[in-house]
mmCIF file of N, CA and C in Angstrom:
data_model
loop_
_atom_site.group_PDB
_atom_site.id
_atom_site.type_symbol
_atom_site.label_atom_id
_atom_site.label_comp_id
_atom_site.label_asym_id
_atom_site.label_seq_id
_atom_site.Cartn_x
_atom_site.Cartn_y
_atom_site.Cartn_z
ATOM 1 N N UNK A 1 124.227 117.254 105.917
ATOM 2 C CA UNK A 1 124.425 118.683 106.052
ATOM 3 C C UNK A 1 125.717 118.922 106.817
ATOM 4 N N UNK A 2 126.717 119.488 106.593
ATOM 5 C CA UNK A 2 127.952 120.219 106.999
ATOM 6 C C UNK A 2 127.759 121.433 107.553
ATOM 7 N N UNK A 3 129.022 121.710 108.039
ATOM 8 C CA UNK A 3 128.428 122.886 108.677
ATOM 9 C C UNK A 3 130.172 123.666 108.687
ATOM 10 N N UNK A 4 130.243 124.782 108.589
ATOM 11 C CA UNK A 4 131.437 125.500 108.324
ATOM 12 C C UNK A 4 131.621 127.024 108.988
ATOM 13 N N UNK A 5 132.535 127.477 109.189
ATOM 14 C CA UNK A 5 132.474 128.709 109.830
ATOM 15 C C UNK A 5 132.494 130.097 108.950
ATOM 16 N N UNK A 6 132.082 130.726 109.446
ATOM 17 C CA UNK A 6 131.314 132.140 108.854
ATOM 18 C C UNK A 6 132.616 132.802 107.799
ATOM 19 N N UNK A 7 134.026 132.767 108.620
ATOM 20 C CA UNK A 7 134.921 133.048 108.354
ATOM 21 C C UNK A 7 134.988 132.034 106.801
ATOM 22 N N UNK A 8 134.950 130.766 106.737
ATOM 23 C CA UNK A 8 135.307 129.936 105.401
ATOM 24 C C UNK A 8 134.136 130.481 104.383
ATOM 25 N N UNK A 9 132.826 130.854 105.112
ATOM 26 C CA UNK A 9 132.252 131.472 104.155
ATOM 27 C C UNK A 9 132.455 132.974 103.362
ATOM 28 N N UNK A 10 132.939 133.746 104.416
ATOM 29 C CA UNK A 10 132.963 135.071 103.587
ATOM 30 C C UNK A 10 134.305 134.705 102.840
ATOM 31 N N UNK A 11 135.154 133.958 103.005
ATOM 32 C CA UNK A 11 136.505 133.745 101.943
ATOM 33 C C UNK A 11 135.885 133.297 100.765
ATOM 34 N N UNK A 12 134.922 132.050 100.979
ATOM 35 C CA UNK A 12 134.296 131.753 99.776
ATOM 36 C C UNK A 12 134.132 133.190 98.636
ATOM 37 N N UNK A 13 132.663 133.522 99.482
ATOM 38 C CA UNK A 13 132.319 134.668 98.862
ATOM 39 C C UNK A 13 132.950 135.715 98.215
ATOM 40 N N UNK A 14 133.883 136.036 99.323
ATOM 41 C CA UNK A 14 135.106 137.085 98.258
ATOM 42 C C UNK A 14 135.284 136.683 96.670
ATOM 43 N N UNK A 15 135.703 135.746 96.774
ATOM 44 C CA UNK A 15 135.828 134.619 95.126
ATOM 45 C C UNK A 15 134.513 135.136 93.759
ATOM 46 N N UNK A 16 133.851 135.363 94.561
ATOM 47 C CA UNK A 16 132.510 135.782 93.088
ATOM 48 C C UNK A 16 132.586 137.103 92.950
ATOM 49 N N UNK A 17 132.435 136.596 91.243
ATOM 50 C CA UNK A 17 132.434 137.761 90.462
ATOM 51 C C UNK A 17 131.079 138.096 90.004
ATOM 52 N N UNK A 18 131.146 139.682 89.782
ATOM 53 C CA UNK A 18 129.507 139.774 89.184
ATOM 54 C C UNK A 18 129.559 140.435 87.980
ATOM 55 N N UNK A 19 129.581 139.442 87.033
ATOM 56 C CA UNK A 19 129.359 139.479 85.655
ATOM 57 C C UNK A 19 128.382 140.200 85.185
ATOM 58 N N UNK A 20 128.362 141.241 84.298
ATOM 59 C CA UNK A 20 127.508 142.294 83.901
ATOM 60 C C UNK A 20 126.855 141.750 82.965
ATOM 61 N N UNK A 21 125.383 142.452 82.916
ATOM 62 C CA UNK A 21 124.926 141.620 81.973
ATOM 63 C C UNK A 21 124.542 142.374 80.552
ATOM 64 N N UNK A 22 124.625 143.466 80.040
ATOM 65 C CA UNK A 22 125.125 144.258 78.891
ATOM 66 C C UNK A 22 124.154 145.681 79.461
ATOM 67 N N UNK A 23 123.104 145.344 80.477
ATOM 68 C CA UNK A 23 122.201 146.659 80.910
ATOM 69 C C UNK A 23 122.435 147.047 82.027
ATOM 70 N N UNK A 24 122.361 148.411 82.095
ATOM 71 C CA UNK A 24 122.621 148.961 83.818
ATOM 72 C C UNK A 24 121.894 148.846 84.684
ATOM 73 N N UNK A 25 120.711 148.883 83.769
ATOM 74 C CA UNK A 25 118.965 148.672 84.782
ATOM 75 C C UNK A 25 119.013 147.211 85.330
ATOM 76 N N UNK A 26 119.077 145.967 84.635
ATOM 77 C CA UNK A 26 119.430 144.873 84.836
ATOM 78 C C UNK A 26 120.234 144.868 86.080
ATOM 79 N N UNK A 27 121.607 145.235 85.476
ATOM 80 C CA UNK A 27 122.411 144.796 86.582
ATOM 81 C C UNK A 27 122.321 145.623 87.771
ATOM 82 N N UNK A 28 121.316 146.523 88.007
ATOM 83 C CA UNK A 28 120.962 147.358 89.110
ATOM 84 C C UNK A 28 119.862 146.149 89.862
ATOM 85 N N UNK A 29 119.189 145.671 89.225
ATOM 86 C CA UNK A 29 118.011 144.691 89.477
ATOM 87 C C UNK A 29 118.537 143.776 90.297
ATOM 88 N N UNK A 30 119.859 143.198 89.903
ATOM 89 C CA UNK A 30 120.314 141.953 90.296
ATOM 90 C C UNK A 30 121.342 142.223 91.320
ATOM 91 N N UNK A 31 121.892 143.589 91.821
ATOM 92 C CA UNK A 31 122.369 143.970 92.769
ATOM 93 C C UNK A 31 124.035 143.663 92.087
ATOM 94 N N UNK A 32 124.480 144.157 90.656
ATOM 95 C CA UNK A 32 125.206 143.911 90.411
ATOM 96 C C UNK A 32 126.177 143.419 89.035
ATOM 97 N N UNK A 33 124.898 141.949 88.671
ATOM 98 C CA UNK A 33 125.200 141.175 87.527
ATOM 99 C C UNK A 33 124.870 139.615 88.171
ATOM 100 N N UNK A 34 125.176 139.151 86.852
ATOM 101 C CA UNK A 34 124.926 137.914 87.451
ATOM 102 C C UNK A 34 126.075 137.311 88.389
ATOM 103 N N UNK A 35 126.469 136.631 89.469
ATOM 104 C CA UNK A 35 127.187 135.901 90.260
ATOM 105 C C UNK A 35 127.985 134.437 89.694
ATOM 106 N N UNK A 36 129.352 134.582 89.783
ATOM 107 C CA UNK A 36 129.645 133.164 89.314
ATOM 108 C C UNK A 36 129.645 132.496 90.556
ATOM 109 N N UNK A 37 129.792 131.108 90.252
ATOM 110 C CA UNK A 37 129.538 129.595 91.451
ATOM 111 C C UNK A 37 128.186 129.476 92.016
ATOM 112 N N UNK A 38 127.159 130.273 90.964
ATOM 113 C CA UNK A 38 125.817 130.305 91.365
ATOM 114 C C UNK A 38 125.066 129.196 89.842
ATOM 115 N N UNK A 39 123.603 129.103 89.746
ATOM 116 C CA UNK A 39 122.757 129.064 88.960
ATOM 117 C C UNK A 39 121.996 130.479 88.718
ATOM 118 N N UNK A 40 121.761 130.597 87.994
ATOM 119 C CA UNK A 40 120.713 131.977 87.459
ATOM 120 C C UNK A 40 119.869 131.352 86.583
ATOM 121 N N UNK A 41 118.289 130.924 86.911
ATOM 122 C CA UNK A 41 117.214 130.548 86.369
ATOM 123 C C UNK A 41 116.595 132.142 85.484
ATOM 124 N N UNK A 42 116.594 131.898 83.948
ATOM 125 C CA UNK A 42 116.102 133.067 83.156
ATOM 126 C C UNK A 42 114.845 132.177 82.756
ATOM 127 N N UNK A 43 113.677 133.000 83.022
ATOM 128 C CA UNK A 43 112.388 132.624 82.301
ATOM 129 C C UNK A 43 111.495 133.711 82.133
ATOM 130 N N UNK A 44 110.803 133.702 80.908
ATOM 131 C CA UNK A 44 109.388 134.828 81.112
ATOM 132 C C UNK A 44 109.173 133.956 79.779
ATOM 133 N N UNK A 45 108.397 134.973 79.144
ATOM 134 C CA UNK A 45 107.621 134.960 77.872
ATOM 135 C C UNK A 45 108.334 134.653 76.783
ATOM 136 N N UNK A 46 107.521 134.033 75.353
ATOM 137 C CA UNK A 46 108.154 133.910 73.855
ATOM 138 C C UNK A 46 108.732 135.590 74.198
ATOM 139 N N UNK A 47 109.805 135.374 73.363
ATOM 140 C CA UNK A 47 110.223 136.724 72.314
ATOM 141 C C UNK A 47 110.120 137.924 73.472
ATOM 142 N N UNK A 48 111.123 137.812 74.695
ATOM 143 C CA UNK A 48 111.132 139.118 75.809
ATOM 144 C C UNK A 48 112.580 138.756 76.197
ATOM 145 N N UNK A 49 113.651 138.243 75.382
ATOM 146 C CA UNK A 49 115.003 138.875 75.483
ATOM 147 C C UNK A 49 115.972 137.747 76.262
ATOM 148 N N UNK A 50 115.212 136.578 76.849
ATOM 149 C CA UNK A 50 116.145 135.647 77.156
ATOM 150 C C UNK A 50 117.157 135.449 76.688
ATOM 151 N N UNK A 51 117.025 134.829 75.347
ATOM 152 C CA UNK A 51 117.938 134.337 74.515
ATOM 153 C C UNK A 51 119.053 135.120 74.606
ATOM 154 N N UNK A 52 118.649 136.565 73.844
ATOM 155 C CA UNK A 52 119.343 137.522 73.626
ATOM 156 C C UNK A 52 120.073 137.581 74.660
ATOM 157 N N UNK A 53 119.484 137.909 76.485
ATOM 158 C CA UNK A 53 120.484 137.962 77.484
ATOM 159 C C UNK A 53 121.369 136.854 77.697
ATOM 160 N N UNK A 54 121.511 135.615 77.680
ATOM 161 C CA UNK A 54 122.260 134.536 77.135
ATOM 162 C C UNK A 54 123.397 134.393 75.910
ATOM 163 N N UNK A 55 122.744 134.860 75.477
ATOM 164 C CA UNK A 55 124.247 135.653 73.789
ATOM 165 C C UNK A 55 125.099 136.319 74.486
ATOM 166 N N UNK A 56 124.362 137.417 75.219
ATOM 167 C CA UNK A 56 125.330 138.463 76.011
ATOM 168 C C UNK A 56 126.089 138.113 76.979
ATOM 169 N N UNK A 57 125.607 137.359 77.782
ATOM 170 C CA UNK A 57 126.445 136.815 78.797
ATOM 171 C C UNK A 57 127.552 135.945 78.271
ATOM 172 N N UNK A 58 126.865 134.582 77.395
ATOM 173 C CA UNK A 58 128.380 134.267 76.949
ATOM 174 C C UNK A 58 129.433 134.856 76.298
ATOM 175 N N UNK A 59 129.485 136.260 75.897
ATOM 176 C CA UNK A 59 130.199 136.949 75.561
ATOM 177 C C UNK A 59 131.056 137.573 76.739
ATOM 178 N N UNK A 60 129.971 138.255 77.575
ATOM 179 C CA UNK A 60 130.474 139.132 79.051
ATOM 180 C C UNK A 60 131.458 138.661 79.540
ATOM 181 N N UNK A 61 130.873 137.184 79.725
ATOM 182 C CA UNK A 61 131.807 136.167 80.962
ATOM 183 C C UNK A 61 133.314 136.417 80.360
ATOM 184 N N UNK A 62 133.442 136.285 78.918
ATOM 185 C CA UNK A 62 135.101 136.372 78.663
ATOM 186 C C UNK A 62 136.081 137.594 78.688
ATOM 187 N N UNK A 63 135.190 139.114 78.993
ATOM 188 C CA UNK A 63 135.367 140.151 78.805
ATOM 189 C C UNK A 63 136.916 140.372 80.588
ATOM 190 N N UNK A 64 137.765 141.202 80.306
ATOM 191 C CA UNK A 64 138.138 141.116 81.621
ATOM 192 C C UNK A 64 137.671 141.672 83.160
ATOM 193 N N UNK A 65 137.814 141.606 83.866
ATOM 194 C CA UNK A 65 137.125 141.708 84.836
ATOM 195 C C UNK A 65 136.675 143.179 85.079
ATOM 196 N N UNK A 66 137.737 143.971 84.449
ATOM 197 C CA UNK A 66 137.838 145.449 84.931
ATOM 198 C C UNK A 66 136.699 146.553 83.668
ATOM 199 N N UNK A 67 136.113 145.391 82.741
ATOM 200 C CA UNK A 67 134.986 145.292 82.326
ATOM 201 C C UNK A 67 134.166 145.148 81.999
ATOM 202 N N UNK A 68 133.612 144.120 83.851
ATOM 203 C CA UNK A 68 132.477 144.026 83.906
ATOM 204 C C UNK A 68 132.272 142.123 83.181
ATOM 205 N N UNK A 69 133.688 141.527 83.205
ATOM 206 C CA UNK A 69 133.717 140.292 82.466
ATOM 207 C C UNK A 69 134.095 139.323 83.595
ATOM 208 N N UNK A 70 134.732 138.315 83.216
ATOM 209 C CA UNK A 70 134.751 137.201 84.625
ATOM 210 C C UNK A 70 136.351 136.577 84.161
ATOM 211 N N UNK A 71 137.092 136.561 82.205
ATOM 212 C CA UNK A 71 138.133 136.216 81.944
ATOM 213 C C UNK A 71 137.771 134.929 81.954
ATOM 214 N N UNK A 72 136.671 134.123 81.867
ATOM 215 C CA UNK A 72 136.281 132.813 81.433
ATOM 216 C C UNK A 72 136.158 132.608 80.315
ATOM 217 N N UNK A 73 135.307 131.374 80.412
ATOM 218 C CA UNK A 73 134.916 130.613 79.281
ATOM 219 C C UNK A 73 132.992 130.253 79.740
ATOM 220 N N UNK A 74 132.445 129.811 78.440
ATOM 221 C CA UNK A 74 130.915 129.671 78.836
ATOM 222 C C UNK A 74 130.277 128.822 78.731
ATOM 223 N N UNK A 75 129.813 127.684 79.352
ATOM 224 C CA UNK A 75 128.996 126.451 78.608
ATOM 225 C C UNK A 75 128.001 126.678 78.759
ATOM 226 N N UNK A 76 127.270 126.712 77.086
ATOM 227 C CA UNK A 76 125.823 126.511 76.828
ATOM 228 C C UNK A 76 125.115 125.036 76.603
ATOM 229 N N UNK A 77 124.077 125.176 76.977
ATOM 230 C CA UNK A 77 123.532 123.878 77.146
ATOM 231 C C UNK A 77 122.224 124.037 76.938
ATOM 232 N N UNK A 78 121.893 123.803 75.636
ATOM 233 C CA UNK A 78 120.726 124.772 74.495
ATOM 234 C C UNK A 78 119.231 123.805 74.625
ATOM 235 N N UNK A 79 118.079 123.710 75.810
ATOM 236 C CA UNK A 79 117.658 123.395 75.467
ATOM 237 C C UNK A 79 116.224 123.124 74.508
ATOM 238 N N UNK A 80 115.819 124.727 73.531
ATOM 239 C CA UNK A 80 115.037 125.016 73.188
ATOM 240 C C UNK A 80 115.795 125.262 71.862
ATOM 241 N N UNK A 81 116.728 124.876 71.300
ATOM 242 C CA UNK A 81 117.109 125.311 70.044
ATOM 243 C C UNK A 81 117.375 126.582 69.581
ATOM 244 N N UNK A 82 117.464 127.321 70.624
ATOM 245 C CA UNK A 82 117.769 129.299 70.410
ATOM 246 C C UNK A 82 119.428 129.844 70.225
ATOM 247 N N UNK A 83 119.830 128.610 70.370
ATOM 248 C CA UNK A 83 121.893 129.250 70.455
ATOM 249 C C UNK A 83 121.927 129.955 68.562
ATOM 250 N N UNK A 84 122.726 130.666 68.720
ATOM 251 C CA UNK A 84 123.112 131.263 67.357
ATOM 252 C C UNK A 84 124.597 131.753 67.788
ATOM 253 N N UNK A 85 125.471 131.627 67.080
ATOM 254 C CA UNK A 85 126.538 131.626 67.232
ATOM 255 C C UNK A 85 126.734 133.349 66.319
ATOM 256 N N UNK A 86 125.917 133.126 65.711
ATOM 257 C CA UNK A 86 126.199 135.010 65.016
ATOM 258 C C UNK A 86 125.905 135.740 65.462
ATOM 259 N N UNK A 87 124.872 135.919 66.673
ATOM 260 C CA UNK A 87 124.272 136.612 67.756
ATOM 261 C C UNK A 87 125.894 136.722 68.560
ATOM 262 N N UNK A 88 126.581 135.779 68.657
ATOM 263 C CA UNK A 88 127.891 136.412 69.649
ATOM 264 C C UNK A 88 128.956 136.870 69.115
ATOM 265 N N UNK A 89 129.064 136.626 67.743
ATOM 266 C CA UNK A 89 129.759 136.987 66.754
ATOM 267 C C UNK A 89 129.450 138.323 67.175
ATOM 268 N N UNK A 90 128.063 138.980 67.192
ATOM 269 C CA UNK A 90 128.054 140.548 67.028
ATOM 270 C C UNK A 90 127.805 141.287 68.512
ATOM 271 N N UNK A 91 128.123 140.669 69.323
ATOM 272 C CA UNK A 91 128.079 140.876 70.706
ATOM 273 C C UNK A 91 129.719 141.328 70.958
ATOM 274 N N UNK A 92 130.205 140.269 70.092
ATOM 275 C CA UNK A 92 132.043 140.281 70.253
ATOM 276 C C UNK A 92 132.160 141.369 69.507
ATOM 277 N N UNK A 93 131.339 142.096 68.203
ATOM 278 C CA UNK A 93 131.927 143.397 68.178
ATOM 279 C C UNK A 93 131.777 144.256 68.356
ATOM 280 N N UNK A 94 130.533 144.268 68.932
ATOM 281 C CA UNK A 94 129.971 145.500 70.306
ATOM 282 C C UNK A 94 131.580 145.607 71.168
ATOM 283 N N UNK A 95 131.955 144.928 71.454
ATOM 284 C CA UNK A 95 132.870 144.786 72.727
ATOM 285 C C UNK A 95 134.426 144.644 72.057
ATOM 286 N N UNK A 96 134.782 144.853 70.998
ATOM 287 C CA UNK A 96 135.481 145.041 70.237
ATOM 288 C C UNK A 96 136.670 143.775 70.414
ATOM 289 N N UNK A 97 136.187 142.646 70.785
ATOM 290 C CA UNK A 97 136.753 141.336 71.053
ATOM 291 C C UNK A 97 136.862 140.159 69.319
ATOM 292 N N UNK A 98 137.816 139.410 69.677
ATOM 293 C CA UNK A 98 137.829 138.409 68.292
ATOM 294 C C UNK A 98 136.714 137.396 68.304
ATOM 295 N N UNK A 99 136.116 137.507 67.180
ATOM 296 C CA UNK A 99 134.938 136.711 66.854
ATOM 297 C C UNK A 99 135.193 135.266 67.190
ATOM 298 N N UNK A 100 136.367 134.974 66.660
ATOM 299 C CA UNK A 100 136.675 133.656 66.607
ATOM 300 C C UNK A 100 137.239 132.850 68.336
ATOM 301 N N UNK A 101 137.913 134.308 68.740
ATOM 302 C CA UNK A 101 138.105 133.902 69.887
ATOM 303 C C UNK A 101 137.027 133.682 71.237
ATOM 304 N N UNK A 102 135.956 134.129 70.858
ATOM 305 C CA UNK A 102 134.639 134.151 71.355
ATOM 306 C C UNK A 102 133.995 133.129 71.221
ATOM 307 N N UNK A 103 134.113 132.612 70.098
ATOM 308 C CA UNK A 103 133.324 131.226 69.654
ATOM 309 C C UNK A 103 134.141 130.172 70.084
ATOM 310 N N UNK A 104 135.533 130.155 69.934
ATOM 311 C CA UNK A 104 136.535 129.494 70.519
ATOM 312 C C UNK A 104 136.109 129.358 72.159
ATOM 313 N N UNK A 105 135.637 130.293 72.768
ATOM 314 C CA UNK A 105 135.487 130.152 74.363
ATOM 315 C C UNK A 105 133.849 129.929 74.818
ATOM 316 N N UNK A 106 133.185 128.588 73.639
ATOM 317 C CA UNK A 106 131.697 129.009 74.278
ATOM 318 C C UNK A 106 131.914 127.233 73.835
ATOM 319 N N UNK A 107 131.151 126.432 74.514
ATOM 320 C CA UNK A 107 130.879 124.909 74.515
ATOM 321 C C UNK A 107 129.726 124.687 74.558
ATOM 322 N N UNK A 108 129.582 123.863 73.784
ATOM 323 C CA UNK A 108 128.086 123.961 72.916
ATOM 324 C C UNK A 108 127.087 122.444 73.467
ATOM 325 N N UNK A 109 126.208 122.379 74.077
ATOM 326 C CA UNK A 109 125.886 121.135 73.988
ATOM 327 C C UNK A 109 124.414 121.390 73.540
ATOM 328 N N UNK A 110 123.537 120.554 72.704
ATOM 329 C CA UNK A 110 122.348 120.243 72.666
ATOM 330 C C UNK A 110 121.313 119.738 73.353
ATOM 331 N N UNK A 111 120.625 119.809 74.381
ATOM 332 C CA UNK A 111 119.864 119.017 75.085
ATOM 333 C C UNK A 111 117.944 118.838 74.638
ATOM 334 N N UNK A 112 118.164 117.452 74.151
ATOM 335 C CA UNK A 112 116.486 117.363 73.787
ATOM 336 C C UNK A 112 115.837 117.049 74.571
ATOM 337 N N UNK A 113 115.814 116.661 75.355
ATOM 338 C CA UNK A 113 115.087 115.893 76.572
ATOM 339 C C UNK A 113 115.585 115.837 78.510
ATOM 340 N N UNK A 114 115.231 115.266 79.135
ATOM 341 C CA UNK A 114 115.636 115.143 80.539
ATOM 342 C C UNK A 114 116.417 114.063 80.210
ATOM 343 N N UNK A 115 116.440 113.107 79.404
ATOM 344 C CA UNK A 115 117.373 112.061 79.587
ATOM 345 C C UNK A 115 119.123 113.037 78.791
ATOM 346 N N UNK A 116 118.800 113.909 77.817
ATOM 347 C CA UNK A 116 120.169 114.579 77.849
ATOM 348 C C UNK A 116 120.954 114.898 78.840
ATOM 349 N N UNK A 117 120.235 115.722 79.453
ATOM 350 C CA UNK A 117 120.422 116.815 81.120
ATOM 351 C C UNK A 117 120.980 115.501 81.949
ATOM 352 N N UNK A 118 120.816 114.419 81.967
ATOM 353 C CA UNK A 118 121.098 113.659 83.223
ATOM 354 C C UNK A 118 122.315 112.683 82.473
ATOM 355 N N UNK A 119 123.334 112.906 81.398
ATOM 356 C CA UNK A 119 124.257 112.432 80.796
ATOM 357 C C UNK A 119 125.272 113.076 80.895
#
């Protein structure tokens, strides 16, 4: 355990962005959006919008900052087989962004198992 001063932390902090997540209610929930240099664990039920919020975000994240985007890039790391790449296709034209350049900024990995995750 390290230990650092309050001061190196709020500089840290300044640094995060809070990535919107396509709802106001949401991002009212989360005090914002989601946080980069964090994890954000999404879970509930079959068929209640995960996925879907995951489409959106890898879209968001590339959006510029001044809306509500981060000017990144997104790695997915799919491990239930739910990625659809046409789901961001039409996210990118909600947001009136290039399809291609969207798909261009998302990294795709497959994970079947715990032995994937730990490669």
């Amino acid at each position: 355990m390290g230990f650092t001063t309050a001061s190196e932390v709020h500089l840290k902090r300044s640094e995060i962005i809070q990535i919107e997540t396509g709802s106001r209610e949401l991002n009212r929930l989360l005090g914002g959006g989601i946080e980069t240099g964090s994890i954000t664990e999404v879970f509930g039920e079959f068929r209640t919008g995960k996925s879907q919020l995951c489409h959106t975000l890898a879209v968001m994240c590339q959006l510029p900052i001044d809306m509500g985007g981060a000017e990144g890039k997104c790695l997915w790391i799919d491990t239930e087989g739910t990625f659809r790449p046409e789901r961001l296709l039409a996210v990118a034209e909600r947001y009136k962004l290039s399809g291609q350049d969207v798909l261009d900024n998302v990294v795709y990995a497959r994970c079947y198992n715990t032995d994937h995750q730990m490669q």
